Tab-separated table of C-alpha atoms and ligand atoms in Angstrom:
chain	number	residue	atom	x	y	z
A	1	UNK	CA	3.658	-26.927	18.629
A	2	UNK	CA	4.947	-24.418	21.118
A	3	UNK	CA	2.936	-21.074	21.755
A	4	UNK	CA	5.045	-19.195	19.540
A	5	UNK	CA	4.942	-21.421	16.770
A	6	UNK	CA	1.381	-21.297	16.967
A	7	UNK	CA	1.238	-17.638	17.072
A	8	UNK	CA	3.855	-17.685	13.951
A	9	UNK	CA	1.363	-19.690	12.286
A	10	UNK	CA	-1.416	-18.032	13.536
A	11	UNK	CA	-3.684	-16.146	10.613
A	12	UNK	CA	-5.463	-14.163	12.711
A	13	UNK	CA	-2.572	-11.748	13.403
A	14	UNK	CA	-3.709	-8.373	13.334
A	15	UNK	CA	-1.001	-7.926	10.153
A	16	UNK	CA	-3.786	-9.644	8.283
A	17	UNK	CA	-5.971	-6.363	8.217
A	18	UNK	CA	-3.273	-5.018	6.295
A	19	UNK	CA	-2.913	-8.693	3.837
A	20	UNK	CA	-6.456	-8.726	3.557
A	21	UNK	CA	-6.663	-5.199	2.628
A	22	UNK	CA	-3.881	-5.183	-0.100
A	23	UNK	CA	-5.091	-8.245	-1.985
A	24	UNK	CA	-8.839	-6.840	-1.794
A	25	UNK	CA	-7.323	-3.247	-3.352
A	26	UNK	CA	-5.802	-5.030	-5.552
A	27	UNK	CA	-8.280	-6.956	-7.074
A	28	UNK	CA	-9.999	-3.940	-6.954
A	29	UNK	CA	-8.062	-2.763	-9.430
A	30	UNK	CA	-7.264	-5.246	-11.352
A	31	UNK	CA	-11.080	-5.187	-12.762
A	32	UNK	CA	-10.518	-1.101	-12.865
A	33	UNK	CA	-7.396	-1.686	-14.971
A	34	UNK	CA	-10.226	-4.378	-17.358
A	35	UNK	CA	-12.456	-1.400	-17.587
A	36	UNK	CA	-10.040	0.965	-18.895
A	37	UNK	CA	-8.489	-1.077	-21.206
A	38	UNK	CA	-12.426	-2.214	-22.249
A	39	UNK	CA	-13.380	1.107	-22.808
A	40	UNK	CA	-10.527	2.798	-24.102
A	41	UNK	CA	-10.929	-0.022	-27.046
A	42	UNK	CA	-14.302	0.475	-27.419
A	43	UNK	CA	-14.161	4.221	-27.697
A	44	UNK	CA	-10.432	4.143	-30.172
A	45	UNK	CA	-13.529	1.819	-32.160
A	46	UNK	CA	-16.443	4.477	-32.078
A	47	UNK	CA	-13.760	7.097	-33.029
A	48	UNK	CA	-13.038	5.417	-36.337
A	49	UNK	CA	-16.788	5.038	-37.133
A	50	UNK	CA	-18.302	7.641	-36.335
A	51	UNK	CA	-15.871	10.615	-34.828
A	52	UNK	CA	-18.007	10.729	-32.242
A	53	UNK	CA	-15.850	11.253	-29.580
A	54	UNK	CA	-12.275	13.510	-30.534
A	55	UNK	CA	-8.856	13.135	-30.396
A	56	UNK	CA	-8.338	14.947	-27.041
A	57	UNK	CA	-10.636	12.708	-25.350
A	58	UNK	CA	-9.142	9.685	-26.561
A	59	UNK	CA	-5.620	10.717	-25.503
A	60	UNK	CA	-7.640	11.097	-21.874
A	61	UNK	CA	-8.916	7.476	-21.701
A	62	UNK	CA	-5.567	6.571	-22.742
A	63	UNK	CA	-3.960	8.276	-20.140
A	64	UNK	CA	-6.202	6.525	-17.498
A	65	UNK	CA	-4.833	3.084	-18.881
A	66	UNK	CA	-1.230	4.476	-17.367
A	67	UNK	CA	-2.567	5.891	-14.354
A	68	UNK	CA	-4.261	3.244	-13.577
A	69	UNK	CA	-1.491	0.614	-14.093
A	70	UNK	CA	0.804	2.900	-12.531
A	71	UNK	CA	-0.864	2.952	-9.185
A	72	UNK	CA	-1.108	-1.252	-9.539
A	73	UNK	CA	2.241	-1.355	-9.530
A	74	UNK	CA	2.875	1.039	-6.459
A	75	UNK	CA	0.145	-0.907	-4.659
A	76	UNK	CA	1.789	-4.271	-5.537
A	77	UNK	CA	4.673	-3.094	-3.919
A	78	UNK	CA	2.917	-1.231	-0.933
A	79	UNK	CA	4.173	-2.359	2.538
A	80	UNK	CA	4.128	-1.184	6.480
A	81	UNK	CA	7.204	0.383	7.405
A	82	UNK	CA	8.733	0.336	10.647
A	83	UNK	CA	11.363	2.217	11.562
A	84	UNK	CA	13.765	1.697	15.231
A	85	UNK	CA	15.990	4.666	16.212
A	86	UNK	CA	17.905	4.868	19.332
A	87	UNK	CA	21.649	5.401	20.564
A	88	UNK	CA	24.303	3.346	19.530
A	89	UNK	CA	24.574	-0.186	21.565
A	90	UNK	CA	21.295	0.228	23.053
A	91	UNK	CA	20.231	-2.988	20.725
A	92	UNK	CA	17.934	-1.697	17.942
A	93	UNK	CA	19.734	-4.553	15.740
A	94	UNK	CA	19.078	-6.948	18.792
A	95	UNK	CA	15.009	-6.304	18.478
A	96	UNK	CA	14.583	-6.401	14.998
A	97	UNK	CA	16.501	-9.707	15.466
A	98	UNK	CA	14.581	-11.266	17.763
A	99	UNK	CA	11.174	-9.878	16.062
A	100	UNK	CA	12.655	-12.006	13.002
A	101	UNK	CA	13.562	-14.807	15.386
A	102	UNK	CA	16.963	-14.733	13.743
A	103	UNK	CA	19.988	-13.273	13.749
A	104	UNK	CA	19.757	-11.574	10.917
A	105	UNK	CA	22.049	-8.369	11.526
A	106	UNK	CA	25.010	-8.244	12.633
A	107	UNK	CA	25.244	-6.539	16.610
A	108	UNK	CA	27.579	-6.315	19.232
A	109	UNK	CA	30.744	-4.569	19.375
A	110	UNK	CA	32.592	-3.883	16.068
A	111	UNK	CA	28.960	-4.209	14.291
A	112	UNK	CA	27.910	-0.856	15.156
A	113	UNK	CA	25.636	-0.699	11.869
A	114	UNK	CA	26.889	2.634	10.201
A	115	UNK	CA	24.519	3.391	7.407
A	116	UNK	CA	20.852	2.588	7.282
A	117	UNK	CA	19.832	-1.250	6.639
A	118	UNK	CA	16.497	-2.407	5.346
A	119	UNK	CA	15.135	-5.856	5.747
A	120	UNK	CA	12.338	-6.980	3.555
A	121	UNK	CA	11.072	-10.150	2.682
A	122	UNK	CA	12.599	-11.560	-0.795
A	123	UNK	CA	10.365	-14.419	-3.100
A	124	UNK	CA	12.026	-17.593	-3.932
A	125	UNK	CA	14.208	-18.555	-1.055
A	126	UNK	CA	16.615	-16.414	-2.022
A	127	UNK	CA	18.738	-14.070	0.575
A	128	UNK	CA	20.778	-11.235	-0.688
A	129	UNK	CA	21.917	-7.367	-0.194
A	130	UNK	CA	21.816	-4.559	-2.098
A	131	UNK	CA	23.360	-1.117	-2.394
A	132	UNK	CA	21.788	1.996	-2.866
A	133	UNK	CA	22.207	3.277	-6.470
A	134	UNK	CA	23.011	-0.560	-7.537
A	135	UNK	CA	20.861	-3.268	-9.036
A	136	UNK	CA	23.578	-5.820	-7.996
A	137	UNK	CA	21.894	-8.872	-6.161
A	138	UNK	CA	25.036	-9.778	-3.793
A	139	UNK	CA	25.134	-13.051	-2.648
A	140	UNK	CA	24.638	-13.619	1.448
A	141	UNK	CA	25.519	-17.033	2.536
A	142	UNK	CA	25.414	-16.248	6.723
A	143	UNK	CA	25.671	-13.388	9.191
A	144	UNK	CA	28.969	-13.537	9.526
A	145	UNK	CA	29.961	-12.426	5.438
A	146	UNK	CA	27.119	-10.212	5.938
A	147	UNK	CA	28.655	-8.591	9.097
A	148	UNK	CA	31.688	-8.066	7.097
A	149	UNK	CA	30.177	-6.823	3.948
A	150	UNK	CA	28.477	-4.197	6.076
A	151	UNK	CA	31.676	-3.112	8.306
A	152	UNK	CA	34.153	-2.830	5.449
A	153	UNK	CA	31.896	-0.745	3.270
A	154	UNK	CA	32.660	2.512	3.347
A	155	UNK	CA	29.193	3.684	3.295
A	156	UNK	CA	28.033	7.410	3.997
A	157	UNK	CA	26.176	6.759	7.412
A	158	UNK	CA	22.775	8.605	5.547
A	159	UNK	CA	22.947	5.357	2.769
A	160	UNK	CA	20.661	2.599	2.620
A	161	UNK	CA	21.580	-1.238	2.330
A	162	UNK	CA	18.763	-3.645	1.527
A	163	UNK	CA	18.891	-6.883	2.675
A	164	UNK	CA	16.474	-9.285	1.180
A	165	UNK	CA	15.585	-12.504	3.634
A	166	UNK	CA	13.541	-15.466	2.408
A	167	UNK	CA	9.766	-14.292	3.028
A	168	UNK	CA	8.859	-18.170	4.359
A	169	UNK	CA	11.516	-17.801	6.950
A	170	UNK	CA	9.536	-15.313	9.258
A	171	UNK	CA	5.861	-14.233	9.537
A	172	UNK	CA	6.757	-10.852	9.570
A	173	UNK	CA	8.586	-10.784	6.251
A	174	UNK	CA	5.724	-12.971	4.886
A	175	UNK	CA	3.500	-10.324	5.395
A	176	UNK	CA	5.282	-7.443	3.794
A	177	UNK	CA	6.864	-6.029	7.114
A	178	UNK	CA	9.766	-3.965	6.604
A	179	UNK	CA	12.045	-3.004	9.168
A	180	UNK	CA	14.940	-0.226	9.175
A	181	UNK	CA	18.165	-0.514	11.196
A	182	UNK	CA	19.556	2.876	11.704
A	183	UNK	CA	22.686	4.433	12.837
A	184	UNK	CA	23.128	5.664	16.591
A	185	UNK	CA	21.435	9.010	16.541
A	186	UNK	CA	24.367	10.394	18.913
A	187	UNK	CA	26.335	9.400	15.718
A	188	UNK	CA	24.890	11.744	13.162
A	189	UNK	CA	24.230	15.628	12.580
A	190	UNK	CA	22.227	15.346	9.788
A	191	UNK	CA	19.420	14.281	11.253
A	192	UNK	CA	17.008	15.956	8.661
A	193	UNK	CA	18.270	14.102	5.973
A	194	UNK	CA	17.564	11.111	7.402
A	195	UNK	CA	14.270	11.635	8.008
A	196	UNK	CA	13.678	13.197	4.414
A	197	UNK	CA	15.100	10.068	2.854
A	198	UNK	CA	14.079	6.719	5.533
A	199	UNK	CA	11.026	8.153	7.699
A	200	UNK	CA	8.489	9.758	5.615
A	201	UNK	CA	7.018	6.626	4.887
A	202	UNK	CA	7.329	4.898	8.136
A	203	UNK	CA	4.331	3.571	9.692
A	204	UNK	CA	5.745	3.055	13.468
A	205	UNK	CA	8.774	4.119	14.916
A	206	UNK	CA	10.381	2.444	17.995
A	207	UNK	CA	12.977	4.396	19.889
A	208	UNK	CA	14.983	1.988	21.464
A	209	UNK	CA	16.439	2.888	24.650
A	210	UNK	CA	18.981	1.480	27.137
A	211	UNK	CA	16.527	0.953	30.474
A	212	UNK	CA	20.373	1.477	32.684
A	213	UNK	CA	20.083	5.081	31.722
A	214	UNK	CA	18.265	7.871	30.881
A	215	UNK	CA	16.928	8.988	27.476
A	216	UNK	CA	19.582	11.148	26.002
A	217	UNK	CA	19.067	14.734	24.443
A	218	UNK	CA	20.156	13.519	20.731
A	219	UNK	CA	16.919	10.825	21.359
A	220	UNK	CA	14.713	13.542	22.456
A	221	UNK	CA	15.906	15.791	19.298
A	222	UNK	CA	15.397	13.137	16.989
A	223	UNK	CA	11.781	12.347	17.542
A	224	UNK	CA	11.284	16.230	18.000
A	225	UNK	CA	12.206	16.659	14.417
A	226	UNK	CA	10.508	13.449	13.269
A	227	UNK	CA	7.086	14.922	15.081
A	228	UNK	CA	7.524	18.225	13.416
A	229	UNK	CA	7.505	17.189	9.938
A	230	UNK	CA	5.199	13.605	10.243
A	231	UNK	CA	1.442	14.600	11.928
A	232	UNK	CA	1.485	12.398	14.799
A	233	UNK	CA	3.766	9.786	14.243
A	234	UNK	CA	3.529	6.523	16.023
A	235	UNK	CA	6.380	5.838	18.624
A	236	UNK	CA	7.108	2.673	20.889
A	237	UNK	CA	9.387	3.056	23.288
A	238	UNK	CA	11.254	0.046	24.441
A	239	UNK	CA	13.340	-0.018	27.375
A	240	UNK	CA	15.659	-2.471	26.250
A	241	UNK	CA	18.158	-4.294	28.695
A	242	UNK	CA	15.480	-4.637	31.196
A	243	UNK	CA	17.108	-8.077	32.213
A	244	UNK	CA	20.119	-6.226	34.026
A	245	UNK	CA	17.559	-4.679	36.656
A	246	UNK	CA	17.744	-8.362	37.782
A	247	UNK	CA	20.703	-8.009	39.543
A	248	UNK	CA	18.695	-4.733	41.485
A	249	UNK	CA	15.355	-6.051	42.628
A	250	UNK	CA	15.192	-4.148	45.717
A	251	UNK	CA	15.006	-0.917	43.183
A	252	UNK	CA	13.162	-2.720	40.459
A	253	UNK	CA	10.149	-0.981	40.705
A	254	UNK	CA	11.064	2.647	41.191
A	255	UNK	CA	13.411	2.539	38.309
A	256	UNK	CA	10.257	1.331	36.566
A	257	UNK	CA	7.835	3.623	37.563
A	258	UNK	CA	9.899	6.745	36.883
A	259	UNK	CA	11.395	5.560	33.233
A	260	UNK	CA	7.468	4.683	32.575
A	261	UNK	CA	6.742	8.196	33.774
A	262	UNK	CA	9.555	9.739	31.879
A	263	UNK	CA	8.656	8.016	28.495
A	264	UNK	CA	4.717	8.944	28.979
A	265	UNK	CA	5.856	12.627	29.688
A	266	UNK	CA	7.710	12.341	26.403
A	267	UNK	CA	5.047	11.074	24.234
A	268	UNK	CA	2.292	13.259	25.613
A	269	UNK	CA	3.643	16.683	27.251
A	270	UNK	CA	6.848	17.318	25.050
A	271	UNK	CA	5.954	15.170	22.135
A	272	UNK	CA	2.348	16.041	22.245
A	273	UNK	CA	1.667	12.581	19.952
A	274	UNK	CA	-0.235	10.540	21.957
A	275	UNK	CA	-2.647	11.176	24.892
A	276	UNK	CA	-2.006	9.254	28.850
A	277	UNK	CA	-4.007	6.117	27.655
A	278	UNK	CA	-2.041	5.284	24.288
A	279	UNK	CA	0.923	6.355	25.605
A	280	UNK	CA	0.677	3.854	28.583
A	281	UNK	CA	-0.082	1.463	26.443
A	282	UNK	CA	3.088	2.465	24.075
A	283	UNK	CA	5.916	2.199	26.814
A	284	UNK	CA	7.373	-1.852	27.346
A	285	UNK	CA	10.395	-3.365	29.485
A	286	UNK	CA	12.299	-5.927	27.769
A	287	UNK	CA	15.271	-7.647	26.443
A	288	UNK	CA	15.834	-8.241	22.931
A	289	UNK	CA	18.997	-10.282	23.609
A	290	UNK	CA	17.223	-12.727	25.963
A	291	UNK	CA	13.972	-12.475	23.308
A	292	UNK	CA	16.085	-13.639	20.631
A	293	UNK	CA	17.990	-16.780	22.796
A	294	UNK	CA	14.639	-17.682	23.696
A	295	UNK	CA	13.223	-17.716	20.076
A	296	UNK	CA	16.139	-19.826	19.004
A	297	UNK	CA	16.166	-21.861	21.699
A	298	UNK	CA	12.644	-22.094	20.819
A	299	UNK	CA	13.707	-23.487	16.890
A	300	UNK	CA	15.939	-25.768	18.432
A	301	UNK	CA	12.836	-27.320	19.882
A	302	UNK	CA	13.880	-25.995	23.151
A	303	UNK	CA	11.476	-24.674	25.825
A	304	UNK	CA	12.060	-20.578	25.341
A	305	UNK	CA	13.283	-20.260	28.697
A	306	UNK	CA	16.514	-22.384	28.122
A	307	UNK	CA	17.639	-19.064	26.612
A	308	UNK	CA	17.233	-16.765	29.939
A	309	UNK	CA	20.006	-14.663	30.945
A	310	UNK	CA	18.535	-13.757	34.238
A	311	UNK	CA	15.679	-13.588	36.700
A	312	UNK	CA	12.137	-12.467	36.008
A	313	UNK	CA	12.684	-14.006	31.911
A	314	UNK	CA	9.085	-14.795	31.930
A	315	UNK	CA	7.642	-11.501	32.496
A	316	UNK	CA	10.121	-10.145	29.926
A	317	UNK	CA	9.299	-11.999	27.535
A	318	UNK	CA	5.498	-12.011	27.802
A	319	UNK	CA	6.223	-8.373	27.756
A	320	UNK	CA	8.025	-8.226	24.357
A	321	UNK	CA	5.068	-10.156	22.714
A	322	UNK	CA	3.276	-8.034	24.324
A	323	UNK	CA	4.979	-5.388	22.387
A	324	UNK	CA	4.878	-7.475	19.499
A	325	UNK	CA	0.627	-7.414	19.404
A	326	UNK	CA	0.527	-3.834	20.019
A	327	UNK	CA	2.844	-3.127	17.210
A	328	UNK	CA	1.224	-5.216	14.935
A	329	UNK	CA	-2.224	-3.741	15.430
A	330	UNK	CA	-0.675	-0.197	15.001
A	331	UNK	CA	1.214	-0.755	12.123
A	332	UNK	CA	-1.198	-2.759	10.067
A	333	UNK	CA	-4.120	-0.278	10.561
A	334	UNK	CA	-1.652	2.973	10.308
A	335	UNK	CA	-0.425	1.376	7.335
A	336	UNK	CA	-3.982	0.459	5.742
A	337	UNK	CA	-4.985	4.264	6.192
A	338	UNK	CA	-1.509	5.781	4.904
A	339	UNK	CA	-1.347	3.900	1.815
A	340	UNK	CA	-4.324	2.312	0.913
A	341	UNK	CA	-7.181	5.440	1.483
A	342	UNK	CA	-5.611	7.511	-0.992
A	343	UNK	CA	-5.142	5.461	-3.531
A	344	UNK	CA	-9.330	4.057	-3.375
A	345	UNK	CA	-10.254	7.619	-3.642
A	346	UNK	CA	-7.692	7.921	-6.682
A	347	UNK	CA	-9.358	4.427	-7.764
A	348	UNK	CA	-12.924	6.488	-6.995
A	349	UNK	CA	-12.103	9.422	-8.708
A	350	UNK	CA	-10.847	7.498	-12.242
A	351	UNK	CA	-13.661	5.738	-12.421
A	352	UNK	CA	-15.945	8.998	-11.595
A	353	UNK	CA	-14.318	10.941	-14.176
A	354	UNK	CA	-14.638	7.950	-16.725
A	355	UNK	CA	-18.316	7.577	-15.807
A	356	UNK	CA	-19.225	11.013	-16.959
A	357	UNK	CA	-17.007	10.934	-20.008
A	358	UNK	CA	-19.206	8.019	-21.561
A	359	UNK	CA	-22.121	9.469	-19.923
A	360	UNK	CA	-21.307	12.551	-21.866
A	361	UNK	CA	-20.515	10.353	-25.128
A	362	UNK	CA	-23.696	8.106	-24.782
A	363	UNK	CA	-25.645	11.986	-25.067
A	364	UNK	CA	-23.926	12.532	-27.817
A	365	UNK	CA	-24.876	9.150	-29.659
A	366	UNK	CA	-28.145	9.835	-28.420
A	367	UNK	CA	-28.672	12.964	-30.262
A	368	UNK	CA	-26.748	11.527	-33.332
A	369	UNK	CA	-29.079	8.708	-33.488
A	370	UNK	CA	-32.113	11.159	-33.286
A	371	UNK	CA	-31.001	12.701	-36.199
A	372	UNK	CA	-30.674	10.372	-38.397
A	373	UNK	CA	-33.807	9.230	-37.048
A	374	UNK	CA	-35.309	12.367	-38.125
A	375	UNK	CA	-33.599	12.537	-41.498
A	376	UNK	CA	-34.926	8.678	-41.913
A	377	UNK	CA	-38.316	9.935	-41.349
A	378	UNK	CA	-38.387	13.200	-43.463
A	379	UNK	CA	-37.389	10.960	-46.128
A	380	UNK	CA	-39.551	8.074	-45.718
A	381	UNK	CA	-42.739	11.241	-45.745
A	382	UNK	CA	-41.804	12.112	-48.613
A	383	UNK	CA	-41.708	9.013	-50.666
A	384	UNK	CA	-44.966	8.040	-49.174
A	385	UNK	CA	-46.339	11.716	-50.420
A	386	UNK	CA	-44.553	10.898	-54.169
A	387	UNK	CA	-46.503	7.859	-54.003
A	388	UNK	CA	-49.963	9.206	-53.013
A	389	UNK	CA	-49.463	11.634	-55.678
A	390	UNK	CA	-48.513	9.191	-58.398
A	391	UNK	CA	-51.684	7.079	-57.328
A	392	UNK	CA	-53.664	10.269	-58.082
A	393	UNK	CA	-52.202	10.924	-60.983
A	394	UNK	CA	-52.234	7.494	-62.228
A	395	UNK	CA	-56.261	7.278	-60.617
A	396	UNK	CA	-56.920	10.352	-62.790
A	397	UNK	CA	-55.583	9.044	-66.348
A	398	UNK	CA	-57.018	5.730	-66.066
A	399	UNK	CA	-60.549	7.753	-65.630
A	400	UNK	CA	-59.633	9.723	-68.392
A	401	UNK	CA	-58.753	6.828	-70.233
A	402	UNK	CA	-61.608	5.057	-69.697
A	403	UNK	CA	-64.023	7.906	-70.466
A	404	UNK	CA	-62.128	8.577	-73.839
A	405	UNK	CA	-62.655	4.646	-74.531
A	406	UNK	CA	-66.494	5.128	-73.768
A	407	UNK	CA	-66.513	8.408	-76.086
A	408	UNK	CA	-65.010	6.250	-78.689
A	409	UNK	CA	-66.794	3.948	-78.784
A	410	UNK	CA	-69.893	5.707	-78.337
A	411	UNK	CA	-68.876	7.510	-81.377
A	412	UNK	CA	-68.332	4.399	-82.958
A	413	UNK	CA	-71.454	2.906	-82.107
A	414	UNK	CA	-73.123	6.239	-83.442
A	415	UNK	CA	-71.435	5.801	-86.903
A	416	UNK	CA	-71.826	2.666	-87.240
A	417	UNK	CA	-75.796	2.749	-86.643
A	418	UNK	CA	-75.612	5.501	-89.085
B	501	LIG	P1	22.592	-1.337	18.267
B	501	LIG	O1	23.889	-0.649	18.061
B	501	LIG	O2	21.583	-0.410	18.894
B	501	LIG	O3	22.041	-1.987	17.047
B	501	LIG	O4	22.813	-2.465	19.380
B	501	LIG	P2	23.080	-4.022	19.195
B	501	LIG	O5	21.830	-4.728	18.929
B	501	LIG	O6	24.214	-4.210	18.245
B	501	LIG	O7	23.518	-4.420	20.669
B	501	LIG	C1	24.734	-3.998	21.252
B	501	LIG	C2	25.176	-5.025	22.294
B	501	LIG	O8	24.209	-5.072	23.333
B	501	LIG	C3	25.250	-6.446	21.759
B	501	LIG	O9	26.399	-7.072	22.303
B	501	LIG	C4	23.993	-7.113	22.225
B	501	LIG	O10	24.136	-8.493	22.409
B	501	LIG	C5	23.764	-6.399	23.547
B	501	LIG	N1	22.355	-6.366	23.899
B	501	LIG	C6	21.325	-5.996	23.102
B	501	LIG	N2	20.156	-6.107	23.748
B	501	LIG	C7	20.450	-6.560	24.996
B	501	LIG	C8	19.639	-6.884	26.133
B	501	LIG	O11	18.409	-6.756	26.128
B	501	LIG	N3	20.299	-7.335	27.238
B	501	LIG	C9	21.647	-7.473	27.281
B	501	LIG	N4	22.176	-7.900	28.391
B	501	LIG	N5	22.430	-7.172	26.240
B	501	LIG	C10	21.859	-6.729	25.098
């Protein structure tokens, strides 16, 4: 196996926190959603026998059946969310391809992607688009009819086409990584709507730049705005294209050095999301064309390097897996805290508030069962009393019986002597 394949197949990705996490939170509630539906039958029972407990709170444990199964079905369908913005051509298509090790969406010239595209992993080996506002599964054989489907769509540049690859084909999609393809941001004006309706729930975002040039105003704006209305969101910043400084090495360096200054500046002084440390940590050189040749080289059973387009490929690509790690670590712990904490104190909460209902009801049977207790006893008192009496009474006649039998006789005894 080659070291990428390995890592592909390697479990110990740091996506697993976020696998591990979902299944455990999951089961987790799977035994909640047992307990409701447990209890809810056996207090819809006590409620016929005894009206113990009243309508009102059985219309409350039944509303915990759809709360809970409600929140199954979100967390079933939970997944990290990243996010790449950027200027048009700068190659955000190109990284998310190579990150799936496939072209997947279309790029280059005449593919400028102009409306938002999703790609999530699909079940079943199945790979197909689909249009906001439709449930129509539309058929995508290759790139190339996908490429077309996208470019003769007229599509509002705010919309969102999903396209659904097979989960098995990349380790990424296997473990519920989504990734958004959006328009150039020099493109659009309505930059607030695109955050309202694609970035709220994005774990990471990557700003792709173009490392020939300098980050652009309509860049800076973006993430402005995206920082304003997300506390501290996470940004990458790629310098993509890195593979042209190449043909510059006696500048190599100081183009470095300031871009890596620049981007730091950015994320810590006009940004204010990250401190120096992070953000060092945050900023990466590569090239997503020569990432993506590599990877299918790579397929092809190739050594990755067969897919270089210039000097220095090694260092370039070390540094996109570099990139890779980072990203996964940040997503799959960002994502564990966004989605997952709320919903086990939700889970907490459900199972608080049922805890003190039946607490509250077992009370209640307590004291019902002490009365009839009591009523038992006041009744058993008195039969023993009735008894007592009647074996006084009954004591007393027999006596009187018997001493009337004596007198008789007695008298007859007389009478007959006489
Ligand atoms: P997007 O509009 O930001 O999605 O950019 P694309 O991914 O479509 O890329 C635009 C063009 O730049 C394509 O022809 C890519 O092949 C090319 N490109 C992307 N990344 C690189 C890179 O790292 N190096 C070089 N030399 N070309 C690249």
């Amino acid at each position: 196996l080659t070291e990428s394949r390995l890592y592909q197949s390697n479990d110990k990705s740091p996506l697993q926190i976020f696998v591990r996490a979902k299944k455990k939170i999951n089961d987790i509630y799977g035994e909640i959603e047992e307990y409701v539906h447990e209890t809810t039958t056996f207090i819809n029972a006590l409620h016929a026998e005894a009206e113990i407990v009243d309508k009102a709170e059985r219309e409350l444990f039944e509303s915990y059946v759809y709360k809970v199964a409600a929140i199954r079905e979100v967390l079933q369908r939970d997944h990290m969310k990243v996010a790449f913005f950027g200027r048009t051509s700068n190659g955000k298509s190109s990284v998310i391809n190579a990150m799936l090790r496939e072209k997947i969406l279309p790029s280059g010239i005449g593919h400028t992607t102009n409306c938002f595209c999703q790609v999530e992993g699909s079940n079943g080996g199945e790979a197909y688009l689909m249009k906001e506002g439709s449930d129509e599964k539309l058929n995508v054989v290759n790139i190339k009819q996908l490429a077309n489907a996208l470019c003769q769509e007229k599509l509002c540049e705010s919309s969102l086409v999903r396209i659904f690859w097979p989960r098995e084909r990349c380790s990424l999609l296997r473990d519920d990584v989504v990734f958004v393809d959006s328009p150039g941001v020099d493109v659009s004006a309505n930059l607030d709507d695109w955050i309202d309706n694609h970035c709220l729930n994005a774990d990471v975002f990557v700003l792709v730049l173009n490392a020939e040039s300098t980050m652009t105003r309509a860049e800076k704006q973006f993430f402005h705005t995206v920082s304003q209305k997300l506390s501290k969101p996470n940004i990458f910043i790629l310098n993509n294209r890195w593979d042209a400084s190449a043909n510059e090495p006696e500048c190599q360096e100081s183009v470095k050095s300031q871009h890596t200054e620049r981007c730091i500046d950015f994320l810590t002084k006009e940004l204010k999301v990250s401190n120096e440390k992070e953000a060092a940590e945050r900023v990466f050189f590569v090239s997503a064309r020569e990432t993506l040749q590599a990877r299918i080289e790579e397929a092809k059973g190739n050594p990755p390097h067969m897919g270089a387009i210039a000097e220095g490929f090694q260092m370039r690509y070390f540094e996109f897996q570099d990139f890779e790690r980072k990203f996964e670590e940040c997503i799959s712990q960002s994502a564990v805290k966004t989605k997952f904490q709320q919903h086990s104190s939700r889970g907490k909460s459900v199972s608080g508030d049922m805890k003190s209902m039946l607490d509250n009801i077992y009370e209640r049977i307590t004291i019902f069962r002490n009365l009839k207790q009591d009523q038992k006893n006041m009744l058993t008192e008195r039969i023993q009393g009735t008894e007592t009496q009647m074996m006084q009474v009954t004591r007393e006649m027999k006596m009187k019986i018997h001493n009337m039998v004596e007198e008789v006789e007695e008298k007859v005894s007389k009478a007959l002597n006489e």
